[in-house]
XYZ file of C-alpha atoms in Angstrom:
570
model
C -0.725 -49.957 71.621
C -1.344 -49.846 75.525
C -0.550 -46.176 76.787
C -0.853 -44.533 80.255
C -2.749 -41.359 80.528
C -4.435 -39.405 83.030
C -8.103 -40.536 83.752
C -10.957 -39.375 86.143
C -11.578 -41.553 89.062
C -14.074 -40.429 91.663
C -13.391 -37.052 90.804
C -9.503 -37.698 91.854
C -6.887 -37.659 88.469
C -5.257 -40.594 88.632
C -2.573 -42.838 86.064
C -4.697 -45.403 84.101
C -4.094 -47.326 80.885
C -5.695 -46.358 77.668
C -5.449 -47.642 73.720
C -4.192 -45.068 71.635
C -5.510 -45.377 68.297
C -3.253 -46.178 65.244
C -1.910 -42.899 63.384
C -2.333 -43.573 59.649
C 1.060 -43.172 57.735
C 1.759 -43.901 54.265
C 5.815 -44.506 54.987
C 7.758 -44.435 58.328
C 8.908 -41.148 58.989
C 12.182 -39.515 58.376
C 14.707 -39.428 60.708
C 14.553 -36.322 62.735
C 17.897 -34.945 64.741
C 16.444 -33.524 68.562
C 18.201 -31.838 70.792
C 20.355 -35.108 73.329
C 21.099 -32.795 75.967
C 17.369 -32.438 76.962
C 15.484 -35.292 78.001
C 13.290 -36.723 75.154
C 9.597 -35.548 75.666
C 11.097 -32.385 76.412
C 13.457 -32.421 72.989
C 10.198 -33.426 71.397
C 7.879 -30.298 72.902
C 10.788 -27.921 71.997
C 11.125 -29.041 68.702
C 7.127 -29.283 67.792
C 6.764 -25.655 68.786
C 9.514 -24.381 66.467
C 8.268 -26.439 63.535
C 4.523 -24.621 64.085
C 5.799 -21.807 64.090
C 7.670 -22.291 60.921
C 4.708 -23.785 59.527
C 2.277 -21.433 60.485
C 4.522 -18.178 58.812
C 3.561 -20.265 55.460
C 0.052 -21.744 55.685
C -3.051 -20.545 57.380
C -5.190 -22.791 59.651
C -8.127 -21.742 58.228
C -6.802 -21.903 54.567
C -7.644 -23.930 51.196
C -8.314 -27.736 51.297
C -4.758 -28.550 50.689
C -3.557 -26.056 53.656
C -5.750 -28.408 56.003
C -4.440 -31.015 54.873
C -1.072 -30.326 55.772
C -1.691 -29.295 59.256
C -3.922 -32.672 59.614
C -0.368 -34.397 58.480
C 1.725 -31.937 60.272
C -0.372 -33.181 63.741
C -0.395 -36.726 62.876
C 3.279 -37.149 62.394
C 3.976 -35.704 65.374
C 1.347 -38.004 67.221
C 3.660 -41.313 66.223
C 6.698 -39.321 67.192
C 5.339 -39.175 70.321
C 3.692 -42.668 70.239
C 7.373 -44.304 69.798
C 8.511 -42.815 72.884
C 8.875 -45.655 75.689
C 6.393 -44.206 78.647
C 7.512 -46.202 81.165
C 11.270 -45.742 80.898
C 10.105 -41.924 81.831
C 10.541 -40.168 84.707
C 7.960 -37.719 86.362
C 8.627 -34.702 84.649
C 9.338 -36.874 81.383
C 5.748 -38.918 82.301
C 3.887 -35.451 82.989
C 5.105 -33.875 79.565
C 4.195 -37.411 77.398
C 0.757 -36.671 78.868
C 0.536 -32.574 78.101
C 1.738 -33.264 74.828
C -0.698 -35.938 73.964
C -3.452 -34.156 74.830
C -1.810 -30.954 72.760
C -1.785 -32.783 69.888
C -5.068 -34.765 69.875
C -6.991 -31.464 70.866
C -5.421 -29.312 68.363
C -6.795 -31.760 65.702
C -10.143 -31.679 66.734
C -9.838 -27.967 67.438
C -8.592 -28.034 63.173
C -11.481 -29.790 62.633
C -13.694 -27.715 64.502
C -12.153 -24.277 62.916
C -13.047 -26.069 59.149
C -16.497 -26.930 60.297
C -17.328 -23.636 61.280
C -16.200 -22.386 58.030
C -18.000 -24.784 55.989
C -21.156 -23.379 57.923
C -21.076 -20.441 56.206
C -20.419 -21.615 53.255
C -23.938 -21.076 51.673
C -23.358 -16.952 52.831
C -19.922 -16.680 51.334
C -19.851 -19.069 48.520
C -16.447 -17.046 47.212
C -14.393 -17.791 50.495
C -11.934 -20.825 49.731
C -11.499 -19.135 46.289
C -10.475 -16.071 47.397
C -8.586 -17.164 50.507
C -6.994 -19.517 47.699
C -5.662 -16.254 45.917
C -3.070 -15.536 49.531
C -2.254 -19.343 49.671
C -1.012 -19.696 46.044
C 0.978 -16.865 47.104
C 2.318 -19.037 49.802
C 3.152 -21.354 47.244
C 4.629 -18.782 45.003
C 2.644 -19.834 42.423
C 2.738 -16.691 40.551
C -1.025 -15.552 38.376
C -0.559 -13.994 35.216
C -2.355 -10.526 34.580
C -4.674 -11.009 32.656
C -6.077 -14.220 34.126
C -5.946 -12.839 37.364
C -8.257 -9.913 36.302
C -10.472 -12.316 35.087
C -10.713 -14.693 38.606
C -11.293 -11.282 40.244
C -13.972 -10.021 38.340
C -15.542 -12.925 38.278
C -15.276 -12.967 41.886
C -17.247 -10.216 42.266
C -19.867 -11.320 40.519
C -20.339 -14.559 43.121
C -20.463 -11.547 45.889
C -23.344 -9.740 44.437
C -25.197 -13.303 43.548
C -24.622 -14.479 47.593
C -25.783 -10.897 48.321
C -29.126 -11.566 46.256
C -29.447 -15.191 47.402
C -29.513 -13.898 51.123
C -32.085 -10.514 50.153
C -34.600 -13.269 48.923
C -33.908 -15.341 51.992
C -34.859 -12.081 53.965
C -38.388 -11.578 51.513
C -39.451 -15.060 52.151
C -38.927 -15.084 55.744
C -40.536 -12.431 56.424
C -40.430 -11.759 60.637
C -38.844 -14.714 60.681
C -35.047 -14.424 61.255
C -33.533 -15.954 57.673
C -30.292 -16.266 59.571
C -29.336 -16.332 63.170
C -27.532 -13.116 64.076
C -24.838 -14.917 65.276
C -24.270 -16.565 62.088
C -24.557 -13.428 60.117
C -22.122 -11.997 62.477
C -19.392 -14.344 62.196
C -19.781 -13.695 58.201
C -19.543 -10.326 58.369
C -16.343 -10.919 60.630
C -15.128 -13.402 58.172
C -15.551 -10.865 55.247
C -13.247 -8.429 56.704
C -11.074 -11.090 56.920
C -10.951 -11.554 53.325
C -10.594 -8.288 52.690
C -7.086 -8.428 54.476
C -6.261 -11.498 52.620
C -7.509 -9.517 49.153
C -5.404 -6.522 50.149
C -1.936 -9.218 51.326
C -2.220 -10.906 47.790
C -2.365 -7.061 45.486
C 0.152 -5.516 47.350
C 2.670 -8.229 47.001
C 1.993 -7.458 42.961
C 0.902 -4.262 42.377
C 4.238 -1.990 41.158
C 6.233 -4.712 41.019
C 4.043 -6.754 38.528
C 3.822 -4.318 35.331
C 1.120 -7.017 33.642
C -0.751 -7.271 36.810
C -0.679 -3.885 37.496
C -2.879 -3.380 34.514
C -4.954 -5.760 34.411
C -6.255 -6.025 38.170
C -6.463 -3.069 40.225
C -9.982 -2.003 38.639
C -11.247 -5.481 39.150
C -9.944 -5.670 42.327
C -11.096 -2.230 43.751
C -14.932 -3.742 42.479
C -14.285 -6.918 44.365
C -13.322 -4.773 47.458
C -16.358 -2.668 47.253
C -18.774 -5.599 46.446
C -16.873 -7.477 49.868
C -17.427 -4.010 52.106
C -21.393 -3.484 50.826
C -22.016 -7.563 51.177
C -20.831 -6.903 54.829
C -22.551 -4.122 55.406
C -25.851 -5.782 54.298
C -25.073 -8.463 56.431
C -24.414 -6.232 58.990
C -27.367 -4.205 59.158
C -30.097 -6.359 57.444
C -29.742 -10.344 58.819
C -27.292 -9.092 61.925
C -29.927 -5.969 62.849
C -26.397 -3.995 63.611
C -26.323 -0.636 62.616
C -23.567 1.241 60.997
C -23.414 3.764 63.724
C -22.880 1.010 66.520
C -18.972 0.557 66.566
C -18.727 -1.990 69.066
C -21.666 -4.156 69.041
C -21.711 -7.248 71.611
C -22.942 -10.159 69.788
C -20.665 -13.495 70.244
C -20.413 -16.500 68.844
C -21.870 -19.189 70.920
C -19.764 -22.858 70.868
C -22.672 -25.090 71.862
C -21.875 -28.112 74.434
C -20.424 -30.656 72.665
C -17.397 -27.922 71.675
C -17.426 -26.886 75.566
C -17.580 -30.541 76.719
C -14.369 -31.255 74.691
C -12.551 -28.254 76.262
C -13.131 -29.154 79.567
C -11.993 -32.656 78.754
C -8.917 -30.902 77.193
C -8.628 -29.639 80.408
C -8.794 -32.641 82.687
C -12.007 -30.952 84.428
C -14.468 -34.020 84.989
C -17.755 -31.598 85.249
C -20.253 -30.954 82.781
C -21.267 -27.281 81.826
C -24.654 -27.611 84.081
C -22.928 -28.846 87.138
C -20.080 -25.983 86.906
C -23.049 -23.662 86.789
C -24.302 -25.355 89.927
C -21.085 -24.879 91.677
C -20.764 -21.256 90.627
C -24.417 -20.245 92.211
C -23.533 -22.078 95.614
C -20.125 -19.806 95.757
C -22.376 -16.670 94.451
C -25.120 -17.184 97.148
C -21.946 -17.797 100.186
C -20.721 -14.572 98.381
C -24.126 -12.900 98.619
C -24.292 -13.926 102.711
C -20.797 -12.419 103.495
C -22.018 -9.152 101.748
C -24.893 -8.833 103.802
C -22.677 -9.092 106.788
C -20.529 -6.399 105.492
C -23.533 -4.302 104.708
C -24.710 -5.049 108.464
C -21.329 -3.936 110.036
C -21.566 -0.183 107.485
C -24.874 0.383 108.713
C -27.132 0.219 105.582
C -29.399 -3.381 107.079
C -28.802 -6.337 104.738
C -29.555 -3.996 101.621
C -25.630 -5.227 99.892
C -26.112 -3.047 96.984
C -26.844 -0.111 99.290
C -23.582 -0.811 100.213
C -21.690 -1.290 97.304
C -22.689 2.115 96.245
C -21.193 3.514 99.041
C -17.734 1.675 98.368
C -17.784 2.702 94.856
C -17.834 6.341 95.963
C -14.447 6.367 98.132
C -12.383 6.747 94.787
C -9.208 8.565 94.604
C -9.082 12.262 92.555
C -7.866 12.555 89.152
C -4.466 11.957 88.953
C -3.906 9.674 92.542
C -4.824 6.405 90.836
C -1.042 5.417 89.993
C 0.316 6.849 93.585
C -2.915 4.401 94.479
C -1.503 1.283 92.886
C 2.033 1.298 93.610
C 0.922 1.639 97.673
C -1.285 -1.330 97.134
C 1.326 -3.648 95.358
C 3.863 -2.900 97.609
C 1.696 -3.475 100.567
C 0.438 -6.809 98.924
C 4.036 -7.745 99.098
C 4.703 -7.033 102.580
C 1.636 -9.121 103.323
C 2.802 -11.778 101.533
C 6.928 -11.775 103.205
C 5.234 -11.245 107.027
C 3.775 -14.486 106.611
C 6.356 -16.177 104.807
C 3.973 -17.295 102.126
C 6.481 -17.982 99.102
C 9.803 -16.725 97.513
C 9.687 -13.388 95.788
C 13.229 -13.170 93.949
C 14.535 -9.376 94.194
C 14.169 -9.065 90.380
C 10.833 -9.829 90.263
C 9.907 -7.061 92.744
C 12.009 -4.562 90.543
C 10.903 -5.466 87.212
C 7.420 -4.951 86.947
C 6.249 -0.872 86.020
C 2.997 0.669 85.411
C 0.804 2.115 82.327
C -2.054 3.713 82.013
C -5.091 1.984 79.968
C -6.204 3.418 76.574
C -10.065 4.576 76.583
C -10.556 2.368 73.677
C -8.861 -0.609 75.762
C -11.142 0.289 78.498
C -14.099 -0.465 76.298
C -12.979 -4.343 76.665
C -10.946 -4.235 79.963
C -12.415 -2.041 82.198
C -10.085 -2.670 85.205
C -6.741 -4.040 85.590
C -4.475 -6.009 83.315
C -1.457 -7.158 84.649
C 2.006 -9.233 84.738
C 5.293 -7.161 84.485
C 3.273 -4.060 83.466
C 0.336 -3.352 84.992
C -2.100 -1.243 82.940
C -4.339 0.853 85.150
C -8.312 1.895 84.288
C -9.208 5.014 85.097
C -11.059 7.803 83.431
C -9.099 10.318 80.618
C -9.994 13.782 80.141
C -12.341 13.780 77.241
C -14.539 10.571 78.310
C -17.866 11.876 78.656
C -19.403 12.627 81.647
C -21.009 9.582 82.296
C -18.302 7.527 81.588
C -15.655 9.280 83.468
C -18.373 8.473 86.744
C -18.377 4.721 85.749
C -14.659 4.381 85.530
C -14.279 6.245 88.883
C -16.779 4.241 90.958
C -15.815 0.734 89.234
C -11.792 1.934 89.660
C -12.339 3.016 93.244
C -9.960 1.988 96.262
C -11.466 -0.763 98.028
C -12.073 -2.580 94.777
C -8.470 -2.058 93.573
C -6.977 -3.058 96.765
C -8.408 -6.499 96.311
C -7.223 -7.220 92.426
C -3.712 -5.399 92.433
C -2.222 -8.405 94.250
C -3.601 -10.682 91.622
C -2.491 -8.611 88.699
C 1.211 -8.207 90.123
C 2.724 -10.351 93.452
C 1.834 -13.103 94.064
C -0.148 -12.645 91.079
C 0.668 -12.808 87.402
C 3.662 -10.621 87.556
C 5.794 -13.255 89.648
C 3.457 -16.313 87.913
C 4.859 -15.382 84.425
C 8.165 -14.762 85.735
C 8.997 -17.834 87.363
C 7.472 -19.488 84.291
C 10.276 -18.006 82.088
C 12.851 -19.662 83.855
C 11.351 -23.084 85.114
C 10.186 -26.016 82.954
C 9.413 -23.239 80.542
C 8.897 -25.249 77.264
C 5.766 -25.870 79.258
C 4.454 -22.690 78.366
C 3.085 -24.605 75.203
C 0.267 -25.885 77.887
C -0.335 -22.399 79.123
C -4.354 -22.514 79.935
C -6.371 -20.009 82.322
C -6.795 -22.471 84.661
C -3.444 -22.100 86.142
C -3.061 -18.519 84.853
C -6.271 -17.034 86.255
C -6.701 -19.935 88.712
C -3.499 -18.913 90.617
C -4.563 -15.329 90.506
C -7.974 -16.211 92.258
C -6.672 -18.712 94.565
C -4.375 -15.688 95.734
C -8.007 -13.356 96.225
C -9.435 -16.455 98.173
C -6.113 -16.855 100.552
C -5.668 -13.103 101.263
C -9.601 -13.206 102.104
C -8.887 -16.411 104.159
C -5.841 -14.571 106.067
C -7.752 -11.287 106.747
C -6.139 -8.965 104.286
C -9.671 -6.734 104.487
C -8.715 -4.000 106.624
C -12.521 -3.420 107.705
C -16.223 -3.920 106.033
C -15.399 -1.636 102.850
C -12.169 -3.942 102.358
C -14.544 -6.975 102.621
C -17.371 -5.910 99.876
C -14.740 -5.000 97.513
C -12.981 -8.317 97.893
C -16.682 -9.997 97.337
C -17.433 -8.133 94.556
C -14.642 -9.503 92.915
C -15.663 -13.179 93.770
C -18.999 -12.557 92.624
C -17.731 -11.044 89.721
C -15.855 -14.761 89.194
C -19.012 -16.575 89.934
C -20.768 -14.072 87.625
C -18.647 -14.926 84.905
C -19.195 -18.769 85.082
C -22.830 -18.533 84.710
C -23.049 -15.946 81.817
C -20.239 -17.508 80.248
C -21.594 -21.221 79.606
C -24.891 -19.987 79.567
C -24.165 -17.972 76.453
C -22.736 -21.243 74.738
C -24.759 -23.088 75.728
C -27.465 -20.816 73.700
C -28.828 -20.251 77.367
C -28.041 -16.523 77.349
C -27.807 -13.974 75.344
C -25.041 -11.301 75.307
C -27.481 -8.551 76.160
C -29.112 -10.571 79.009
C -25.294 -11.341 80.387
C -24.415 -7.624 80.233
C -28.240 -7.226 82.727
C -27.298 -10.231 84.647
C -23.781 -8.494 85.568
C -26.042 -5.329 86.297
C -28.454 -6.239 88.164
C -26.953 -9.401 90.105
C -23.588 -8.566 90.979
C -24.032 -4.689 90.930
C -21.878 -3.373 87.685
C -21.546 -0.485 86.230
C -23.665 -1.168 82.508
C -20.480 0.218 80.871
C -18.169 -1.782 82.785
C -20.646 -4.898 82.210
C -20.878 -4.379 79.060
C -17.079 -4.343 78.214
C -16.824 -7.543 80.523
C -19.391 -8.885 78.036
C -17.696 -7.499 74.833
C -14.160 -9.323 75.870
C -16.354 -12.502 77.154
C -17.635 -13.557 73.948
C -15.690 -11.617 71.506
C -13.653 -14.433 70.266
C -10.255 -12.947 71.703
C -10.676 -15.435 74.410
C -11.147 -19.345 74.513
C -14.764 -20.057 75.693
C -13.925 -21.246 79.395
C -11.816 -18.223 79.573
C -13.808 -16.312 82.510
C -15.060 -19.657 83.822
C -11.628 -20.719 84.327
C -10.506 -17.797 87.304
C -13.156 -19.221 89.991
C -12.725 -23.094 89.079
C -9.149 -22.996 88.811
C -8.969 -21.050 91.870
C -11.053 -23.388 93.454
C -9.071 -26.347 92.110
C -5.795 -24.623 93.433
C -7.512 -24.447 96.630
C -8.556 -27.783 97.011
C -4.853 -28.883 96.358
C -3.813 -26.532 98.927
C -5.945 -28.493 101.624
C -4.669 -31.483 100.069
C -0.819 -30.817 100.484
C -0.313 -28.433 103.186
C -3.467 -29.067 105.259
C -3.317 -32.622 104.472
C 0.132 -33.701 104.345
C 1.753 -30.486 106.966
C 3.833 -28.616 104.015
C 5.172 -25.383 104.781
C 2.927 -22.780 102.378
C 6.476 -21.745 100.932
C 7.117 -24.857 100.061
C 3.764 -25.226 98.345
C 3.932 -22.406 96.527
C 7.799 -22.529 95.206
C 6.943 -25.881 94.336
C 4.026 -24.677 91.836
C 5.644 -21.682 90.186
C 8.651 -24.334 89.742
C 6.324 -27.012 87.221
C 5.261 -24.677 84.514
C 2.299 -24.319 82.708
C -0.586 -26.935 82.577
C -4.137 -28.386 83.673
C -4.655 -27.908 88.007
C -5.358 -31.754 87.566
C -2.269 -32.445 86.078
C -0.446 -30.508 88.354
C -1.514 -32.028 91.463
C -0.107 -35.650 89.847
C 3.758 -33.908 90.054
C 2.442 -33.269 94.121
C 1.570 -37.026 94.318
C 5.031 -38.349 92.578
């Protein structure tokens, strides 16, 4: 079957024609009632996202064999639903979703695929897994054990723990100084055994007191297969990871490797490889690293940059002034924006957003700002020590704080996330950094390009930041690529763009921690440079009003920059 799709064409997106392969299906499939009042791709997206939802509150992604299968199902029925839909008889909006949600679906596949692959390799360290996480899915099933034979799966489970434990301890004799396990492997066990020690702990406490028979028979068991699941992890931990006990947040990552980053950037419509994103990040880091110099020039301290930066991170604000600090800077990122008629702020949005101040142990990951309609501010708390109330003053100080608030709030992802709530918003499905992040930076870049910096302080704390984004594309796909290392990230961020190590090395920890997708941090200087280059393309290029620009692109929704410039093109 002949489909149109978006396809890469001298580095332009255009509409081309691809075949999309048959979806195997055993019978046709049944009739499903969708919402007529909303046009069909749309009634389609809405309807998808409920159904994974209600899917997902019974079977886990990562579950048995028969979980996985489901999902694999789940996916491919939805890929003919969308297959029957007439492309042609679509109109833009209608042609724009067909192509999001194709690419949803087919990626979310391979991304199911990917998830089971990485499972399977650790299947030779945790042997017990599928059984165990088998226990919680019968459960799901409610496919009720009986005491006694419960007692006896759990004991025996046990028993595989302590025999992978031994396995792994020879491993470690024969190897001698030889690692008998990359670290990063070992790590993502020992995550993955805390895991199932959540899933151990779901499936007794939906029996224990309630069950009188398994209430017997398993909590001894049970308590030994917890303890032998807590000491395997520990050994893991300490022995193959080299993590001790005493180091509560270590920085380790697990590293994708290129043909898993090669598929996300296809996913989204980015037609670069890993290397050549690398080579675009150095030439913005090295225009970044001549505009510093300037600024260093104009302060008086020669073209020594880091001189300067010191200086800047000194002109902080006392204890207690950071929130007085913030609110001035929003509001006076709004005025900016209104004086030059830049885009529509709706009244709401500039009353609805309010302010929080950041946890210590959040600061250990975010270190600066988080935003949309609450922005949570870093700064240091009374019983940091010393040295780390010094860190969070010089890397929270003014100059670099007037340059982010605007990104964190308006035009930033305060008014971003509420214009996406009421346009196109079953688009949020397609939500991906970068547009999020992307129309954050692109903001940084225009306020830079309008003279926002009131004088040379201003200007290093707006480069920092753009370093910073830079920064973040190299040690990113270096580290999965297997280029970098998380320590040698945290000294890059040091020593190149002039971090704190505290600050670089919670940058780091939130980098390659797994709570964010791998292009994450790449994402806020290339989508920021793709908004950019649509920018020159539509109100450079074509004389639209910058209002008119920017309405238009809080008005689409969430998706790829490629994708998005197609709706500009219509």
């Amino acid at each position: 079957m002949k489909l149109h799709s978006f396809q890469w064409s001298g580095g332009v997106l255009v509409l081309g024609v691809v075949t999309l392969a048959a979806v195997a299906s055993d019978k046709p499939l049944p009739e499903m009632d969708f919402d007529r009042g909303l046009p069909p791709v749309r009634a389609l997206i809405e309807r998808f996202q409920q159904d994974r939802d209600s899917l997902r509150h019974v079977w886990l992604e990562e579950g048995d064999e028969y979980a996985v299968r489901r999902w694999k199902q789940f996916l491919s029925d939805w890929q003919e639903r969308l297959a029957a839909v007439q492309f042609d008889g679509l109109d833009a909006d209608g042609r724009i979703d067909w192509v999001l949600f194709h690419e949803q679906l087919g990626y979310e596949r391979r991304e199911l695929k990917r998830r089971q692959e990485r499972v399977t390799e650790l299947a030779e360290l945790l042997p017990f897994d599928a059984a165990i996480t088998g226990l919680e899915q019968d459960l799901r099933r409610m496919q009720w054990v009986k005491g006694e034979e419960a007692a006896e799966t759990v004991n025996a489970l046990a028993g595989q723990v302590s025999e992978a434990r031994k396995a792994v301890l020879a491993r470690l004799e024969a190897a001698g100084n030889t690692p008998a396990v990359p670290q990063t492997v070992a790590w993502r066990a020992v995550v993955r055994l805390k895991e199932l020690r959540r899933s151990l702990r779901r499936w007794r406490e939906f029996y224990e007191g309630y069950d009188p028979l398994f209430t017997w028979w398993v909590p001894e068991p049970a308590n030994a297969l917890d303890k032998a699941l807590d000491d395997y992890a520990r050994f893991l931990r300490e022995k193959v990871a080299g993590v001790a006990q005493d180091d509560e947040d270590p920085v380790i990552g697990d590293p994708i490797g290129r043909e898993a980053l090669l598929d996300a950037l296809r996913h989204e419509f980015i037609a670069y490889t890993p290397e050549e994103l690398i080579g675009i990040a150095e030439k913005e880091f090295h225009w970044c690293e001549t505009e510093a110099r300037k600024a260093s020039e104009a302060l008086g301290f020669g073209d020594d940059w880091l001189k300067t930066l010191d200086h800047v991170k000194s002109l902080h604000v006392e204890p207690g002034q950071q929130p007085r600090l913030i609110r001035r800077q929003a509001r006076e990122a709004i005025r900016f924006v209104e004086d030059r008629d830049l885009l529509t702020i709706p009244p709401l949005a500039k009353e609805s957003w309010r302010m929080e101040m950041m946890t210590p142990a959040r600061q250990k990951v975010n270190p600066y700002f988080t935003g949309g309609n609450t922005i949570s501010v870093s700064f240091p708390t009374a019983d940091m020590e010393q040295a780390d109330k010094l860190m969070s003053l010089r890397g929270n100080n003014e100059h670099f704080c007037r340059a982010v608030v605007h990104h964190e709030l308006i035009p930033g992802h305060h008014l971003q996330l509420f214009m996406a709530d009421r346009y196109q918003s079953h688009r949020k499905m397609f939500t991906t950094p970068f547009l999020l992040e992307g129309w954050a930076l692109y903001w940084e870049m225009r306020f830079w390009d309008l003279d926002f910096a009131r004088n040379a302080e201003d200007r290093v704390g707006m480069l920092f930041w753009r370093m910073h984004r830079c920064a973040r594309i190299i040690f990113s796909l270096k580290f999965h690529l297997g280029e970098m290392t998380a320590q040698e990230a945290i000294d890059f961020l040091v020593d190149r763009v002039g971090h704190e190590r505290n600050n670089a090395t919670a940058e780091v920890r939130r980098s390659v921690g797994g709570e964010y997708s791998p292009l994450y941090q790449a994402a806020y200087m290339l989508g920021g440079l793709q908004f950019r280059a649509l920018h020159r393309q539509v109100v450079l290029g074509s004389g639209t009003s910058e209002r008119s620009f920017h309405d238009a692109v809080l008005r689409q929704g969430s998706m790829p920059v490629a994708v998005l410039r197609t709706a500009f093109e219509e």
